[in-house]
PDB file of C-alpha atoms in Angstrom:
ATOM      1  CA  UNK B   1     -12.308  -1.772  32.992  1.00  0.00           C
ATOM      2  CA  UNK B   2     -12.767   1.867  31.864  1.00  0.00           C
ATOM      3  CA  UNK B   3     -14.679   3.208  28.901  1.00  0.00           C
ATOM      4  CA  UNK B   4     -13.704   6.053  26.593  1.00  0.00           C
ATOM      5  CA  UNK B   5     -15.259   8.004  23.748  1.00  0.00           C
ATOM      6  CA  UNK B   6     -13.736   9.310  20.531  1.00  0.00           C
ATOM      7  CA  UNK B   7     -14.485  10.289  16.941  1.00  0.00           C
ATOM      8  CA  UNK B   8     -13.324   7.639  14.482  1.00  0.00           C
ATOM      9  CA  UNK B   9     -13.443   6.682  10.817  1.00  0.00           C
ATOM     10  CA  UNK B  10     -13.949   3.024   9.913  1.00  0.00           C
ATOM     11  CA  UNK B  11     -11.067   1.652   7.835  1.00  0.00           C
ATOM     12  CA  UNK B  12     -11.850  -2.058   7.569  1.00  0.00           C
ATOM     13  CA  UNK B  13     -14.211  -4.687   8.934  1.00  0.00           C
ATOM     14  CA  UNK B  14     -13.822  -8.454   9.352  1.00  0.00           C
ATOM     15  CA  UNK B  15     -16.457 -11.054  10.155  1.00  0.00           C
ATOM     16  CA  UNK B  16     -16.263 -12.669  13.585  1.00  0.00           C
ATOM     17  CA  UNK B  17     -18.484 -15.625  14.409  1.00  0.00           C
ATOM     18  CA  UNK B  18     -22.077 -15.527  13.187  1.00  0.00           C
ATOM     19  CA  UNK B  19     -23.078 -11.967  14.045  1.00  0.00           C
ATOM     20  CA  UNK B  20     -20.057  -9.941  15.175  1.00  0.00           C
ATOM     21  CA  UNK B  21     -17.402  -7.949  13.371  1.00  0.00           C
ATOM     22  CA  UNK B  22     -13.858  -6.859  14.161  1.00  0.00           C
ATOM     23  CA  UNK B  23     -13.471  -3.234  13.106  1.00  0.00           C
ATOM     24  CA  UNK B  24     -10.259  -1.310  12.465  1.00  0.00           C
ATOM     25  CA  UNK B  25     -10.709   2.430  12.975  1.00  0.00           C
ATOM     26  CA  UNK B  26      -8.587   5.560  12.931  1.00  0.00           C
ATOM     27  CA  UNK B  27      -9.640   7.809  15.778  1.00  0.00           C
ATOM     28  CA  UNK B  28      -9.078  11.481  16.389  1.00  0.00           C
ATOM     29  CA  UNK B  29      -7.360  11.151  19.773  1.00  0.00           C
ATOM     30  CA  UNK B  30      -6.490   7.482  20.358  1.00  0.00           C
ATOM     31  CA  UNK B  31      -4.857   6.508  17.077  1.00  0.00           C
ATOM     32  CA  UNK B  32      -5.748   3.203  15.467  1.00  0.00           C
ATOM     33  CA  UNK B  33      -8.266   1.099  17.348  1.00  0.00           C
ATOM     34  CA  UNK B  34      -9.258  -2.536  16.825  1.00  0.00           C
ATOM     35  CA  UNK B  35     -12.608  -3.280  18.386  1.00  0.00           C
ATOM     36  CA  UNK B  36     -15.428  -5.813  18.346  1.00  0.00           C
ATOM     37  CA  UNK B  37     -18.938  -4.707  17.357  1.00  0.00           C
ATOM     38  CA  UNK B  38     -21.167  -7.405  18.815  1.00  0.00           C
ATOM     39  CA  UNK B  39     -24.287  -8.381  16.904  1.00  0.00           C
ATOM     40  CA  UNK B  40     -23.621  -5.774  14.215  1.00  0.00           C
ATOM     41  CA  UNK B  41     -24.404  -8.209  11.378  1.00  0.00           C
ATOM     42  CA  UNK B  42     -27.900  -8.909  12.660  1.00  0.00           C
ATOM     43  CA  UNK B  43     -30.767  -7.122  10.903  1.00  0.00           C
ATOM     44  CA  UNK B  44     -31.964  -5.606  14.169  1.00  0.00           C
ATOM     45  CA  UNK B  45     -28.526  -4.332  15.201  1.00  0.00           C
ATOM     46  CA  UNK B  46     -28.640  -0.898  16.836  1.00  0.00           C
ATOM     47  CA  UNK B  47     -25.395  -0.012  15.039  1.00  0.00           C
ATOM     48  CA  UNK B  48     -26.638  -0.836  11.537  1.00  0.00           C
ATOM     49  CA  UNK B  49     -24.616   0.914   8.854  1.00  0.00           C
ATOM     50  CA  UNK B  50     -22.854   3.263  11.311  1.00  0.00           C
ATOM     51  CA  UNK B  51     -19.831   0.972  11.457  1.00  0.00           C
ATOM     52  CA  UNK B  52     -19.339   0.279   7.758  1.00  0.00           C
ATOM     53  CA  UNK B  53     -16.127   1.290   5.937  1.00  0.00           C
ATOM     54  CA  UNK B  54     -15.689   5.024   5.259  1.00  0.00           C
ATOM     55  CA  UNK B  55     -18.239   6.027   7.909  1.00  0.00           C
ATOM     56  CA  UNK B  56     -17.315   8.562  10.595  1.00  0.00           C
ATOM     57  CA  UNK B  57     -18.895   8.167  14.023  1.00  0.00           C
ATOM     58  CA  UNK B  58     -18.753   9.271  17.639  1.00  0.00           C
ATOM     59  CA  UNK B  59     -18.118   5.968  19.405  1.00  0.00           C
ATOM     60  CA  UNK B  60     -17.998   4.814  23.011  1.00  0.00           C
ATOM     61  CA  UNK B  61     -15.594   1.932  23.630  1.00  0.00           C
ATOM     62  CA  UNK B  62     -15.100  -0.450  26.522  1.00  0.00           C
ATOM     63  CA  UNK B  63     -11.435  -1.312  26.976  1.00  0.00           C
ATOM     64  CA  UNK B  64     -10.609  -4.982  26.556  1.00  0.00           C
ATOM     65  CA  UNK B  65      -7.442  -7.018  26.945  1.00  0.00           C
ATOM     66  CA  UNK B  66      -6.783  -7.504  23.237  1.00  0.00           C
ATOM     67  CA  UNK B  67      -9.754  -5.899  21.504  1.00  0.00           C
ATOM     68  CA  UNK B  68     -11.972  -3.090  22.730  1.00  0.00           C
ATOM     69  CA  UNK B  69     -15.761  -3.397  22.505  1.00  0.00           C
ATOM     70  CA  UNK B  70     -18.061  -0.902  20.795  1.00  0.00           C
ATOM     71  CA  UNK B  71     -20.829   0.141  23.198  1.00  0.00           C
ATOM     72  CA  UNK B  72     -22.415   3.106  21.375  1.00  0.00           C
ATOM     73  CA  UNK B  73     -22.047   4.735  17.959  1.00  0.00           C
ATOM     74  CA  UNK B  74     -23.565   7.941  16.590  1.00  0.00           C
ATOM     75  CA  UNK B  75     -23.048   8.915  12.959  1.00  0.00           C
ATOM     76  CA  UNK B  76     -21.005  12.057  12.286  1.00  0.00           C
ATOM     77  CA  UNK B  77     -20.301  11.582   8.587  1.00  0.00           C
ATOM     78  CA  UNK B  78     -22.425   9.271   6.449  1.00  0.00           C
ATOM     79  CA  UNK B  79     -20.076   8.812   3.490  1.00  0.00           C
ATOM     80  CA  UNK B  80     -20.133   5.058   2.943  1.00  0.00           C
ATOM     81  CA  UNK B  81     -23.168   4.693   0.684  1.00  0.00           C
ATOM     82  CA  UNK B  82     -22.241   7.613  -1.590  1.00  0.00           C
ATOM     83  CA  UNK B  83     -18.680   6.333  -1.984  1.00  0.00           C
ATOM     84  CA  UNK B  84     -19.613   2.682  -2.549  1.00  0.00           C
ATOM     85  CA  UNK B  85     -22.185   3.726  -5.171  1.00  0.00           C
ATOM     86  CA  UNK B  86     -19.459   5.058  -7.486  1.00  0.00           C
ATOM     87  CA  UNK B  87     -16.686   2.696  -8.610  1.00  0.00           C
ATOM     88  CA  UNK B  88     -14.013   5.358  -9.060  1.00  0.00           C
ATOM     89  CA  UNK B  89     -14.742   6.853  -5.639  1.00  0.00           C
ATOM     90  CA  UNK B  90     -14.880   3.418  -4.018  1.00  0.00           C
ATOM     91  CA  UNK B  91     -11.500   2.300  -5.344  1.00  0.00           C
ATOM     92  CA  UNK B  92      -9.938   5.661  -4.445  1.00  0.00           C
ATOM     93  CA  UNK B  93     -11.311   5.401  -0.900  1.00  0.00           C
ATOM     94  CA  UNK B  94      -9.921   1.883  -0.533  1.00  0.00           C
ATOM     95  CA  UNK B  95      -6.469   3.121  -1.515  1.00  0.00           C
ATOM     96  CA  UNK B  96      -6.770   5.957   1.011  1.00  0.00           C
ATOM     97  CA  UNK B  97      -7.653   3.709   3.948  1.00  0.00           C
ATOM     98  CA  UNK B  98      -4.949   1.210   2.981  1.00  0.00           C
ATOM     99  CA  UNK B  99      -2.406   4.032   2.918  1.00  0.00           C
ATOM    100  CA  UNK B 100      -3.400   5.503   6.277  1.00  0.00           C
ATOM    101  CA  UNK B 101      -3.389   2.028   7.825  1.00  0.00           C
ATOM    102  CA  UNK B 102       0.227   1.682   6.729  1.00  0.00           C
ATOM    103  CA  UNK B 103       1.266   5.237   7.614  1.00  0.00           C
ATOM    104  CA  UNK B 104      -0.119   5.416  11.154  1.00  0.00           C
ATOM    105  CA  UNK B 105       0.902   3.560  14.279  1.00  0.00           C
ATOM    106  CA  UNK B 106      -1.322   2.788  17.236  1.00  0.00           C
ATOM    107  CA  UNK B 107      -0.771   6.268  18.650  1.00  0.00           C
ATOM    108  CA  UNK B 108      -2.086   7.699  15.383  1.00  0.00           C
ATOM    109  CA  UNK B 109      -2.077  11.302  14.268  1.00  0.00           C
ATOM    110  CA  UNK B 110      -4.795  13.926  14.582  1.00  0.00           C
ATOM    111  CA  UNK B 111      -3.618  15.454  11.284  1.00  0.00           C
ATOM    112  CA  UNK B 112      -3.869  12.112   9.489  1.00  0.00           C
ATOM    113  CA  UNK B 113      -7.367  11.631  10.879  1.00  0.00           C
ATOM    114  CA  UNK B 114      -8.557  15.065   9.748  1.00  0.00           C
ATOM    115  CA  UNK B 115      -6.973  14.654   6.308  1.00  0.00           C
ATOM    116  CA  UNK B 116      -8.653  11.277   5.761  1.00  0.00           C
ATOM    117  CA  UNK B 117     -12.083  12.479   6.902  1.00  0.00           C
ATOM    118  CA  UNK B 118     -11.798  15.497   4.598  1.00  0.00           C
ATOM    119  CA  UNK B 119     -10.792  13.316   1.648  1.00  0.00           C
ATOM    120  CA  UNK B 120     -13.664  10.866   2.195  1.00  0.00           C
ATOM    121  CA  UNK B 121     -16.121  13.753   2.512  1.00  0.00           C
ATOM    122  CA  UNK B 122     -14.846  15.178  -0.767  1.00  0.00           C
ATOM    123  CA  UNK B 123     -15.240  11.812  -2.513  1.00  0.00           C
ATOM    124  CA  UNK B 124     -18.785  11.400  -1.217  1.00  0.00           C
ATOM    125  CA  UNK B 125     -19.743  14.875  -2.427  1.00  0.00           C
ATOM    126  CA  UNK B 126     -18.068  14.404  -5.845  1.00  0.00           C
ATOM    127  CA  UNK B 127     -16.145  17.652  -5.361  1.00  0.00           C
ATOM    128  CA  UNK B 128     -13.229  16.611  -7.588  1.00  0.00           C
ATOM    129  CA  UNK B 129     -12.241  13.764  -9.877  1.00  0.00           C
ATOM    130  CA  UNK B 130     -11.652  10.725  -7.620  1.00  0.00           C
ATOM    131  CA  UNK B 131      -8.151  10.114  -8.997  1.00  0.00           C
ATOM    132  CA  UNK B 132      -7.171  13.712  -8.236  1.00  0.00           C
ATOM    133  CA  UNK B 133      -8.571  13.437  -4.717  1.00  0.00           C
ATOM    134  CA  UNK B 134      -6.590  10.239  -4.181  1.00  0.00           C
ATOM    135  CA  UNK B 135      -3.320  11.665  -5.518  1.00  0.00           C
ATOM    136  CA  UNK B 136      -3.670  14.792  -3.392  1.00  0.00           C
ATOM    137  CA  UNK B 137      -4.491  12.686  -0.345  1.00  0.00           C
ATOM    138  CA  UNK B 138      -1.484  10.389  -0.819  1.00  0.00           C
ATOM    139  CA  UNK B 139       1.091  13.128  -1.282  1.00  0.00           C
ATOM    140  CA  UNK B 140      -0.281  15.133   1.665  1.00  0.00           C
ATOM    141  CA  UNK B 141      -0.489  12.063   3.924  1.00  0.00           C
ATOM    142  CA  UNK B 142       3.147  11.289   3.133  1.00  0.00           C
ATOM    143  CA  UNK B 143       4.045  14.898   3.938  1.00  0.00           C
ATOM    144  CA  UNK B 144       2.340  14.630   7.345  1.00  0.00           C
ATOM    145  CA  UNK B 145       4.282  11.409   7.971  1.00  0.00           C
ATOM    146  CA  UNK B 146       7.532  13.315   7.431  1.00  0.00           C
ATOM    147  CA  UNK B 147       8.155  12.548   3.753  1.00  0.00           C
ATOM    148  CA  UNK B 148       7.121  15.781   2.069  1.00  0.00           C
ATOM    149  CA  UNK B 149       8.323  15.800  -1.543  1.00  0.00           C
ATOM    150  CA  UNK B 150       9.913  18.842  -3.157  1.00  0.00           C
ATOM    151  CA  UNK B 151       8.455  19.929  -6.472  1.00  0.00           C
ATOM    152  CA  UNK B 152      10.206  23.299  -6.569  1.00  0.00           C
ATOM    153  CA  UNK B 153      13.708  23.563  -5.089  1.00  0.00           C
ATOM    154  CA  UNK B 154      16.208  20.754  -5.557  1.00  0.00           C
ATOM    155  CA  UNK B 155      15.424  17.974  -3.094  1.00  0.00           C
ATOM    156  CA  UNK B 156      19.124  17.167  -2.710  1.00  0.00           C
ATOM    157  CA  UNK B 157      21.012  20.491  -2.535  1.00  0.00           C
ATOM    158  CA  UNK B 158      18.088  22.950  -2.092  1.00  0.00           C
ATOM    159  CA  UNK B 159      19.066  24.944  -5.182  1.00  0.00           C
ATOM    160  CA  UNK B 160      16.098  27.213  -6.024  1.00  0.00           C
ATOM    161  CA  UNK B 161      13.835  25.860  -8.749  1.00  0.00           C
ATOM    162  CA  UNK B 162      12.051  25.255 -10.889  1.00  0.00           C
ATOM    163  CA  UNK B 163      13.775  22.011 -11.901  1.00  0.00           C
ATOM    164  CA  UNK B 164      12.476  19.364 -14.279  1.00  0.00           C
ATOM    165  CA  UNK B 165      14.375  16.182 -13.346  1.00  0.00           C
ATOM    166  CA  UNK B 166      12.496  13.985 -10.877  1.00  0.00           C
ATOM    167  CA  UNK B 167      13.933  11.151  -8.768  1.00  0.00           C
ATOM    168  CA  UNK B 168      11.624   9.792  -6.084  1.00  0.00           C
ATOM    169  CA  UNK B 169      14.472   8.266  -4.036  1.00  0.00           C
ATOM    170  CA  UNK B 170      15.962  11.746  -3.609  1.00  0.00           C
ATOM    171  CA  UNK B 171      12.660  13.304  -2.569  1.00  0.00           C
ATOM    172  CA  UNK B 172      11.239  14.898  -5.719  1.00  0.00           C
ATOM    173  CA  UNK B 173      12.752  17.220  -8.311  1.00  0.00           C
ATOM    174  CA  UNK B 174      16.490  17.728  -8.533  1.00  0.00           C
ATOM    175  CA  UNK B 175      18.721  20.220 -10.340  1.00  0.00           C
ATOM    176  CA  UNK B 176      20.870  19.358 -13.360  1.00  0.00           C
ATOM    177  CA  UNK B 177      23.964  18.968 -11.150  1.00  0.00           C
ATOM    178  CA  UNK B 178      22.260  16.492  -8.784  1.00  0.00           C
ATOM    179  CA  UNK B 179      20.311  14.529 -11.398  1.00  0.00           C
ATOM    180  CA  UNK B 180      21.745  11.040 -12.012  1.00  0.00           C
ATOM    181  CA  UNK B 181      22.258   9.952 -15.632  1.00  0.00           C
ATOM    182  CA  UNK B 182      18.972   9.062 -17.301  1.00  0.00           C
ATOM    183  CA  UNK B 183      16.783  10.786 -14.709  1.00  0.00           C
ATOM    184  CA  UNK B 184      13.402  11.473 -16.353  1.00  0.00           C
ATOM    185  CA  UNK B 185      12.252  15.029 -16.959  1.00  0.00           C
ATOM    186  CA  UNK B 186       8.759  16.385 -16.401  1.00  0.00           C
ATOM    187  CA  UNK B 187       7.011  19.151 -18.287  1.00  0.00           C
ATOM    188  CA  UNK B 188       5.966  22.337 -16.551  1.00  0.00           C
ATOM    189  CA  UNK B 189       2.263  21.441 -16.505  1.00  0.00           C
ATOM    190  CA  UNK B 190       2.877  18.181 -14.659  1.00  0.00           C
ATOM    191  CA  UNK B 191       5.137  19.899 -12.129  1.00  0.00           C
ATOM    192  CA  UNK B 192       2.487  22.571 -11.587  1.00  0.00           C
ATOM    193  CA  UNK B 193      -0.130  19.871 -10.999  1.00  0.00           C
ATOM    194  CA  UNK B 194       2.078  18.032  -8.496  1.00  0.00           C
ATOM    195  CA  UNK B 195       2.554  21.282  -6.588  1.00  0.00           C
ATOM    196  CA  UNK B 196      -1.193  21.967  -6.665  1.00  0.00           C
ATOM    197  CA  UNK B 197      -1.994  18.497  -5.320  1.00  0.00           C
ATOM    198  CA  UNK B 198       0.492  18.930  -2.476  1.00  0.00           C
ATOM    199  CA  UNK B 199      -0.728  22.403  -1.504  1.00  0.00           C
ATOM    200  CA  UNK B 200      -4.446  21.840  -2.064  1.00  0.00           C
ATOM    201  CA  UNK B 201      -4.726  24.314  -4.965  1.00  0.00           C
ATOM    202  CA  UNK B 202      -7.888  22.779  -6.373  1.00  0.00           C
ATOM    203  CA  UNK B 203      -8.561  25.475  -8.954  1.00  0.00           C
ATOM    204  CA  UNK B 204      -5.309  24.538 -10.679  1.00  0.00           C
ATOM    205  CA  UNK B 205      -5.721  20.788 -10.148  1.00  0.00           C
ATOM    206  CA  UNK B 206      -9.277  20.662 -11.495  1.00  0.00           C
ATOM    207  CA  UNK B 207      -8.294  22.530 -14.666  1.00  0.00           C
ATOM    208  CA  UNK B 208      -5.276  20.313 -15.415  1.00  0.00           C
ATOM    209  CA  UNK B 209      -4.972  18.249 -18.595  1.00  0.00           C
ATOM    210  CA  UNK B 210      -5.528  14.481 -18.615  1.00  0.00           C
ATOM    211  CA  UNK B 211      -1.954  13.821 -19.770  1.00  0.00           C
ATOM    212  CA  UNK B 212      -0.542  15.747 -16.821  1.00  0.00           C
ATOM    213  CA  UNK B 213      -2.886  13.929 -14.430  1.00  0.00           C
ATOM    214  CA  UNK B 214      -1.729  10.538 -15.659  1.00  0.00           C
ATOM    215  CA  UNK B 215       1.954  11.353 -15.349  1.00  0.00           C
ATOM    216  CA  UNK B 216       1.464  12.933 -11.910  1.00  0.00           C
ATOM    217  CA  UNK B 217      -0.380   9.809 -10.749  1.00  0.00           C
ATOM    218  CA  UNK B 218       2.564   7.673 -11.803  1.00  0.00           C
ATOM    219  CA  UNK B 219       5.019   9.867  -9.913  1.00  0.00           C
ATOM    220  CA  UNK B 220       2.888   9.868  -6.757  1.00  0.00           C
ATOM    221  CA  UNK B 221       2.365   6.081  -6.939  1.00  0.00           C
ATOM    222  CA  UNK B 222       6.138   5.568  -7.239  1.00  0.00           C
ATOM    223  CA  UNK B 223       6.839   8.005  -4.398  1.00  0.00           C
ATOM    224  CA  UNK B 224       4.276   6.248  -2.194  1.00  0.00           C
ATOM    225  CA  UNK B 225       5.713   2.827  -2.981  1.00  0.00           C
ATOM    226  CA  UNK B 226       9.264   4.009  -2.239  1.00  0.00           C
ATOM    227  CA  UNK B 227       8.405   5.256   1.241  1.00  0.00           C
ATOM    228  CA  UNK B 228       6.035   2.445   2.185  1.00  0.00           C
ATOM    229  CA  UNK B 229       8.587  -0.061   0.839  1.00  0.00           C
ATOM    230  CA  UNK B 230       5.897  -1.844  -1.158  1.00  0.00           C
ATOM    231  CA  UNK B 231       3.010  -0.693  -3.284  1.00  0.00           C
ATOM    232  CA  UNK B 232      -0.608  -0.264  -2.243  1.00  0.00           C
ATOM    233  CA  UNK B 233      -2.627  -3.194  -3.546  1.00  0.00           C
ATOM    234  CA  UNK B 234      -5.698  -0.998  -3.948  1.00  0.00           C
ATOM    235  CA  UNK B 235      -3.918   1.289  -6.423  1.00  0.00           C
ATOM    236  CA  UNK B 236      -4.079  -1.429  -9.066  1.00  0.00           C
ATOM    237  CA  UNK B 237      -7.867  -1.119  -9.118  1.00  0.00           C
ATOM    238  CA  UNK B 238      -8.179   2.662  -9.175  1.00  0.00           C
ATOM    239  CA  UNK B 239      -8.288   3.181 -12.952  1.00  0.00           C
ATOM    240  CA  UNK B 240      -6.787   1.819 -16.137  1.00  0.00           C
ATOM    241  CA  UNK B 241      -5.684   5.313 -17.119  1.00  0.00           C
ATOM    242  CA  UNK B 242      -3.579   5.624 -13.987  1.00  0.00           C
ATOM    243  CA  UNK B 243      -1.953   2.263 -14.698  1.00  0.00           C
ATOM    244  CA  UNK B 244      -1.227   3.188 -18.301  1.00  0.00           C
ATOM    245  CA  UNK B 245       0.565   6.353 -17.247  1.00  0.00           C
ATOM    246  CA  UNK B 246       2.320   4.932 -14.208  1.00  0.00           C
ATOM    247  CA  UNK B 247       5.364   4.080 -16.347  1.00  0.00           C
ATOM    248  CA  UNK B 248       6.595   7.650 -15.858  1.00  0.00           C
ATOM    249  CA  UNK B 249       6.617   7.132 -12.113  1.00  0.00           C
ATOM    250  CA  UNK B 250       8.333   3.774 -12.411  1.00  0.00           C
ATOM    251  CA  UNK B 251      11.028   5.373 -14.565  1.00  0.00           C
ATOM    252  CA  UNK B 252      11.555   7.953 -11.811  1.00  0.00           C
ATOM    253  CA  UNK B 253      11.791   5.212  -9.212  1.00  0.00           C
ATOM    254  CA  UNK B 254      14.375   3.238 -11.161  1.00  0.00           C
ATOM    255  CA  UNK B 255      16.550   6.160 -12.224  1.00  0.00           C
TER     256      UNK B 255
END
């Protein structure tokens, strides 16, 4: 059977037998891959920490009938230890890999791969608040998947914004004419933050107020849950502040 090589980020690992692991990865060219890393749990394993969650590696695989087999692995991005060493970064990273696992099929997406690697690198380097990095990652990953929200023009009739009503089922903000009765309204600072997170305007996102961050997190969590049809389990562990403010997003989802 043939072998192939690709860059990949480790999403999850599962124990197999006494020394092996099954590894789920998102690769740059081959989409999601499930492979066996033989002997990786032994102290003398040549793979060591290269195949731990959140690590990025150049890997050679041997094609198998149901699971491929890892033959070689060279580290490209050593992010695991720095992420695991910080609780906020660790929980954010777990939500990211859970989201991409749900958003990508076996054929994968090069854009999703690059976005995830960039987000994990940012978490490891402490470039931004972990919750901001997660919210930006989620809304941009959904956009790549074809569910880009509108935080400017009306998501229903395309009437030029800005608009303040938000309804996640309709795709973001809506004008007064399209807003259903009881649709919640957002303040300008929160709308500006949502736009910054979607476009990668980190100067604006980093300078945002805590209240706006909490409300934006709730909206993004509700938007993510709506399109994935069920919530991300990892989001419940990200931070108490995000949970406390998520009621704004739930109101938007139920409007």
